[in-house]
Amino acid sequence: MPATPSNVPEPSRTDPAQIRNFCIIAHIDHGKSTLADRMLQITGIVEERQMRAQYLDRMDIERERGITIKSQAVRMPWAPSDGGGDGTTHILNMIDTPGHVDFTYEVSRSLAACEGCILLVDAAQGIEAQTLANLYLAMEHDLVIIPVLNKIDLPAAQPEKFAAELAHLIGCEPEDVHRVSAKTGEGVGELLDEVVRQVPAPVGVADSPARAMIFDSVYDAYRGVVTYVKVVDGQLSRRERIRMMSTDATHELLEIGTNSPEMTPADGLGVGEVGYLITGVKDVRQSKVGDTVTQQNKGAAEPLSGYKDPKPMVFSGLYPLDGSDYPLLRDALDKLRLNDAALVYEPETSAALGFGFRVGFLGLLHLEVIRERLEREFGLDLIATAPNVVYRVDMEDGTQHTVTNPTEFPTGKIDKVHEPMVRATLLAPSEFVGAIMELCQARRGNLQGMDYLSEDRVELRYTLPLAEIVFDFFDALKSKTRGYASLDYEPSGEQASDLVKVDILLQGDKVDAFSAIVHKDKAYSYGVRMAGRLRELIPRQQFEVPIQAAVGSRVIARETVRAIRKDVLAKCYGGDISRKRKLLEKQKEGKKRMKVVGRVEVPQEAFIAALSSDGEGDGKTAKK
């Protein structure tokens, strides 16, 4: 392993020919963060005493779960060994990316800031669904792809077998697939040499007006918005005034620098360099991901092509337990949106839960992570309503409605209801093909194709309704395949389906928080399940409480919370029957009056239990 001293001098104004921008992409848990750790150690920018596992994962949630949620950029010096170059110190800008399907947007933003990528595959598990998805993303960006097998030190590793699979997929020879162990550091130095050799240097015009692309940003409570950029043309310098081209906002550059891996101030950034800008701005809306930064005076005329806006796949209502926390929740979402450009939200009200927000997420894990961050980082107590997707409803009179919340489902004569579809890729050992097909058909899936990647691994492609996979599909898939299957999906338009809205009524009144849009065939089972759950959760009243599930005006399921019967005859001992009857009649009149004026009080705990058990349990297992 080549040893590069940590005090290698970097060029004062880096020549673009010496810069290499690359990222690491892989399926979840294939060793991206561990490989990034070894690179930090080998290049010497992190001292041994400061080193820790998952060094670039800064959030507590990332460290607890062992997953990467935010991409992290870091600048490393590297002098290639024999045959890898002429001994010149190169600057490697490396971005560690997430692996879970919910954070594909983070990966696409990272790829846009690079010229090459390392495609990492676990030598014990082989190619997984997200490996394929990330590979296609890299191909779309025309990046140089370096195939790498990780974890070759494991007893279960099969490097020869999976090298052949990877070579077949990319179109290279098995000998071209690099073998490393991110844990022990074996082969990592040679891999860095290969990055210098294969990844092209960034191309830009140094003398033209500056154009820098914002690929990420974070909110710092003390310093305001920290914006991460890649300079494409020209040069940005400290203390000059800059302009954001999409909003026309102008700011003074208070600080500019690079991440090595901590923030290191510099005089400026030139062509191909990746770094950060601090302008002291506290308004989170003034630094949009995908925007172009240029100088205020004699700036560029044409912005760089930005990113596609991410489309939320799953919607859920977030409500504070204490209604007075609503302004705090709004501020917290504003700040989180800067850290997570895929977050979409708008205010909404619920008769049952009060004021809150309808928030769009990229998937269930994304929902769970955002909710946990809101509770931890901002000290909020929240209720999340059951996740649902966006429907488009065509009425017979020609009008159209977009429904992100069951309460928005229109009444009247409906012509068609369109639901979002996804194209799912499932990879599993061939012995589980039957079980996977059975599961997908039960979820209204259509088989689009099937390929054998090797004699014992098969790839199945299905189109499925998004609503069928956002709850417990992943759980069911893992249990039917003993944990060996992997899933990746992407939006693929919409399709007309026979969908209905199921309302839950307490004492004849609709409770909007429990409404759901489901397929007609599953309406009865949803109504029975929700009515049964509420019967256990709602405390008994002085009067009988009917719980009904209804589609339109037709009741499809009913449960009853029995009344607490007060024994009015307890003090009536002796005497004739007329005295007892008089007391019972009096009680009967009181109960009748109570039923007329009474409204069912549903405790907060019942809302949390009913809503969370419907969706939350499924999200927690969707980590892999």
Short mmCIF file of N, CA, C and O in Angstrom, two decimals, residues 79-130:
data_model
loop_
_atom_site.label_atom_id
_atom_site.label_comp_id
_atom_site.label_asym_id
_atom_site.label_seq_id
_atom_site.Cartn_x
_atom_site.Cartn_y
_atom_site.Cartn_z
N ALA A 79 -0.48 11.39 -4.05
CA ALA A 79 0.60 11.27 -5.03
C ALA A 79 0.64 9.83 -5.51
O ALA A 79 0.98 8.93 -4.74
N PRO A 80 0.25 9.57 -6.78
CA PRO A 80 0.20 8.18 -7.27
C PRO A 80 1.56 7.52 -7.22
O PRO A 80 2.59 8.17 -7.37
N SER A 81 1.55 6.19 -7.03
CA SER A 81 2.80 5.42 -6.99
C SER A 81 3.20 5.05 -8.41
O SER A 81 2.65 5.57 -9.38
N ASP A 82 4.10 4.09 -8.56
CA ASP A 82 4.68 3.73 -9.86
C ASP A 82 3.58 3.45 -10.89
O ASP A 82 2.66 2.68 -10.63
N GLY A 83 3.75 4.02 -12.03
CA GLY A 83 2.85 3.75 -13.15
C GLY A 83 1.54 4.48 -13.06
O GLY A 83 0.79 4.53 -14.03
N GLY A 84 1.18 5.06 -11.93
CA GLY A 84 -0.10 5.75 -11.79
C GLY A 84 0.00 7.21 -12.15
O GLY A 84 -0.99 7.90 -12.21
N GLY A 85 1.19 7.73 -12.36
CA GLY A 85 1.34 9.15 -12.69
C GLY A 85 2.80 9.53 -12.65
O GLY A 85 3.69 8.68 -12.66
N ASP A 86 3.09 10.81 -12.62
CA ASP A 86 4.48 11.27 -12.64
C ASP A 86 4.95 11.71 -11.26
O ASP A 86 5.93 12.43 -11.13
N GLY A 87 4.24 11.27 -10.21
CA GLY A 87 4.64 11.64 -8.85
C GLY A 87 4.06 12.95 -8.39
O GLY A 87 4.28 13.35 -7.25
N THR A 88 3.32 13.65 -9.26
CA THR A 88 2.70 14.93 -8.88
C THR A 88 1.57 14.67 -7.88
O THR A 88 0.83 13.70 -7.99
N THR A 89 1.44 15.56 -6.91
CA THR A 89 0.33 15.44 -5.96
C THR A 89 -0.97 15.86 -6.63
O THR A 89 -1.07 16.97 -7.15
N HIS A 90 -1.93 14.97 -6.64
CA HIS A 90 -3.24 15.27 -7.20
C HIS A 90 -4.22 15.58 -6.08
O HIS A 90 -4.03 15.18 -4.93
N ILE A 91 -5.27 16.31 -6.43
CA ILE A 91 -6.33 16.62 -5.47
C ILE A 91 -7.53 15.73 -5.79
O ILE A 91 -8.08 15.80 -6.91
N LEU A 92 -7.92 14.89 -4.86
CA LEU A 92 -9.08 14.01 -5.04
C LEU A 92 -10.26 14.59 -4.25
O LEU A 92 -10.17 14.73 -3.03
N ASN A 93 -11.33 14.95 -4.95
CA ASN A 93 -12.57 15.37 -4.29
C ASN A 93 -13.52 14.19 -4.30
O ASN A 93 -14.04 13.81 -5.35
N MET A 94 -13.71 13.60 -3.12
CA MET A 94 -14.51 12.37 -3.03
C MET A 94 -15.84 12.67 -2.33
O MET A 94 -15.89 13.40 -1.35
N ILE A 95 -16.93 12.09 -2.86
CA ILE A 95 -18.25 12.24 -2.23
C ILE A 95 -18.76 10.85 -1.85
O ILE A 95 -18.87 9.96 -2.70
N ASP A 96 -19.05 10.69 -0.55
CA ASP A 96 -19.64 9.43 -0.05
C ASP A 96 -21.15 9.59 -0.13
O ASP A 96 -21.72 10.56 0.37
N THR A 97 -21.84 8.65 -0.78
CA THR A 97 -23.28 8.79 -1.04
C THR A 97 -24.10 7.77 -0.26
O THR A 97 -23.58 6.73 0.14
N PRO A 98 -25.42 8.02 -0.07
CA PRO A 98 -26.28 7.01 0.57
C PRO A 98 -26.54 5.84 -0.37
O PRO A 98 -26.34 5.94 -1.58
N GLY A 99 -27.03 4.73 0.20
CA GLY A 99 -27.32 3.55 -0.63
C GLY A 99 -28.78 3.21 -0.73
O GLY A 99 -29.20 2.48 -1.62
N HIS A 100 -29.62 3.73 0.20
CA HIS A 100 -31.03 3.33 0.21
C HIS A 100 -31.79 3.99 -0.93
O HIS A 100 -31.51 5.12 -1.31
N VAL A 101 -32.79 3.27 -1.46
CA VAL A 101 -33.57 3.77 -2.61
C VAL A 101 -34.23 5.11 -2.31
O VAL A 101 -34.38 5.95 -3.21
N ASP A 102 -34.60 5.38 -1.06
CA ASP A 102 -35.26 6.65 -0.72
C ASP A 102 -34.34 7.84 -0.93
O ASP A 102 -34.82 8.97 -1.07
N PHE A 103 -33.02 7.62 -0.92
CA PHE A 103 -32.08 8.74 -1.02
C PHE A 103 -31.37 8.78 -2.38
O PHE A 103 -30.27 9.30 -2.50
N THR A 104 -32.03 8.23 -3.41
CA THR A 104 -31.45 8.25 -4.75
C THR A 104 -31.22 9.68 -5.23
O THR A 104 -30.29 9.95 -5.99
N TYR A 105 -32.05 10.61 -4.76
CA TYR A 105 -31.89 12.01 -5.16
C TYR A 105 -30.54 12.56 -4.71
O TYR A 105 -29.88 13.29 -5.45
N GLU A 106 -30.12 12.19 -3.49
CA GLU A 106 -28.80 12.61 -3.00
C GLU A 106 -27.70 12.07 -3.93
O GLU A 106 -26.73 12.76 -4.22
N VAL A 107 -27.88 10.81 -4.38
CA VAL A 107 -26.88 10.20 -5.25
C VAL A 107 -26.81 10.94 -6.59
O VAL A 107 -25.73 11.25 -7.09
N SER A 108 -27.98 11.28 -7.17
CA SER A 108 -27.98 11.95 -8.48
C SER A 108 -27.32 13.33 -8.39
O SER A 108 -26.63 13.75 -9.31
N ARG A 109 -27.51 14.04 -7.26
CA ARG A 109 -26.87 15.35 -7.11
C ARG A 109 -25.36 15.18 -7.01
O ARG A 109 -24.59 15.99 -7.54
N SER A 110 -24.92 14.14 -6.31
CA SER A 110 -23.47 13.90 -6.17
C SER A 110 -22.85 13.57 -7.53
O SER A 110 -21.76 14.03 -7.85
N LEU A 111 -23.56 12.74 -8.34
CA LEU A 111 -23.03 12.35 -9.65
C LEU A 111 -22.87 13.56 -10.56
O LEU A 111 -21.94 13.62 -11.37
N ALA A 112 -23.77 14.55 -10.43
CA ALA A 112 -23.70 15.74 -11.27
C ALA A 112 -22.46 16.58 -10.97
O ALA A 112 -22.06 17.40 -11.79
N ALA A 113 -21.86 16.38 -9.80
CA ALA A 113 -20.68 17.16 -9.42
C ALA A 113 -19.38 16.38 -9.66
O ALA A 113 -18.32 16.80 -9.21
N CYS A 114 -19.47 15.24 -10.36
CA CYS A 114 -18.29 14.37 -10.54
C CYS A 114 -18.05 14.05 -12.02
O CYS A 114 -18.92 14.23 -12.86
N GLU A 115 -16.83 13.56 -12.28
CA GLU A 115 -16.50 13.06 -13.63
C GLU A 115 -16.35 11.54 -13.64
O GLU A 115 -16.23 10.94 -14.70
N GLY A 116 -16.30 10.94 -12.46
CA GLY A 116 -16.14 9.49 -12.40
C GLY A 116 -16.74 8.95 -11.12
O GLY A 116 -17.09 9.71 -10.21
N CYS A 117 -16.91 7.61 -11.04
CA CYS A 117 -17.47 7.01 -9.82
C CYS A 117 -16.89 5.62 -9.60
O CYS A 117 -16.48 4.94 -10.55
N ILE A 118 -16.85 5.23 -8.33
CA ILE A 118 -16.46 3.87 -7.94
C ILE A 118 -17.75 3.11 -7.68
O ILE A 118 -18.54 3.49 -6.81
N LEU A 119 -18.00 2.05 -8.46
CA LEU A 119 -19.19 1.20 -8.25
C LEU A 119 -18.76 0.04 -7.35
O LEU A 119 -18.01 -0.84 -7.76
N LEU A 120 -19.24 0.07 -6.10
CA LEU A 120 -18.79 -0.88 -5.08
C LEU A 120 -19.80 -2.02 -4.94
O LEU A 120 -21.00 -1.78 -4.83
N VAL A 121 -19.29 -3.25 -4.93
CA VAL A 121 -20.15 -4.43 -4.78
C VAL A 121 -19.57 -5.33 -3.70
O VAL A 121 -18.36 -5.57 -3.66
N ASP A 122 -20.42 -5.81 -2.80
CA ASP A 122 -20.02 -6.72 -1.73
C ASP A 122 -19.65 -8.07 -2.33
O ASP A 122 -20.46 -8.70 -3.02
N ALA A 123 -18.41 -8.55 -2.08
CA ALA A 123 -17.95 -9.80 -2.66
C ALA A 123 -18.65 -11.02 -2.06
O ALA A 123 -18.50 -12.13 -2.57
N ALA A 124 -19.40 -10.82 -0.98
CA ALA A 124 -20.15 -11.94 -0.38
C ALA A 124 -21.61 -11.94 -0.81
O ALA A 124 -22.26 -12.98 -0.78
N GLN A 125 -22.15 -10.78 -1.19
CA GLN A 125 -23.57 -10.70 -1.56
C GLN A 125 -23.81 -10.50 -3.04
O GLN A 125 -24.87 -10.86 -3.55
N GLY A 126 -22.87 -9.90 -3.75
CA GLY A 126 -23.03 -9.72 -5.19
C GLY A 126 -23.88 -8.51 -5.53
O GLY A 126 -24.16 -7.65 -4.70
N ILE A 127 -24.29 -8.48 -6.80
CA ILE A 127 -25.05 -7.33 -7.33
C ILE A 127 -26.45 -7.33 -6.72
O ILE A 127 -27.13 -8.35 -6.68
N GLU A 128 -26.87 -6.15 -6.24
CA GLU A 128 -28.22 -5.99 -5.66
C GLU A 128 -28.99 -4.97 -6.50
O GLU A 128 -28.45 -4.34 -7.39
N ALA A 129 -30.27 -4.82 -6.18
CA ALA A 129 -31.14 -3.96 -6.99
C ALA A 129 -30.64 -2.52 -7.04
O ALA A 129 -30.62 -1.89 -8.10
N GLN A 130 -30.20 -1.98 -5.89
CA GLN A 130 -29.76 -0.59 -5.87
C GLN A 130 -28.42 -0.42 -6.59
O GLN A 130 -28.11 0.67 -7.07
#
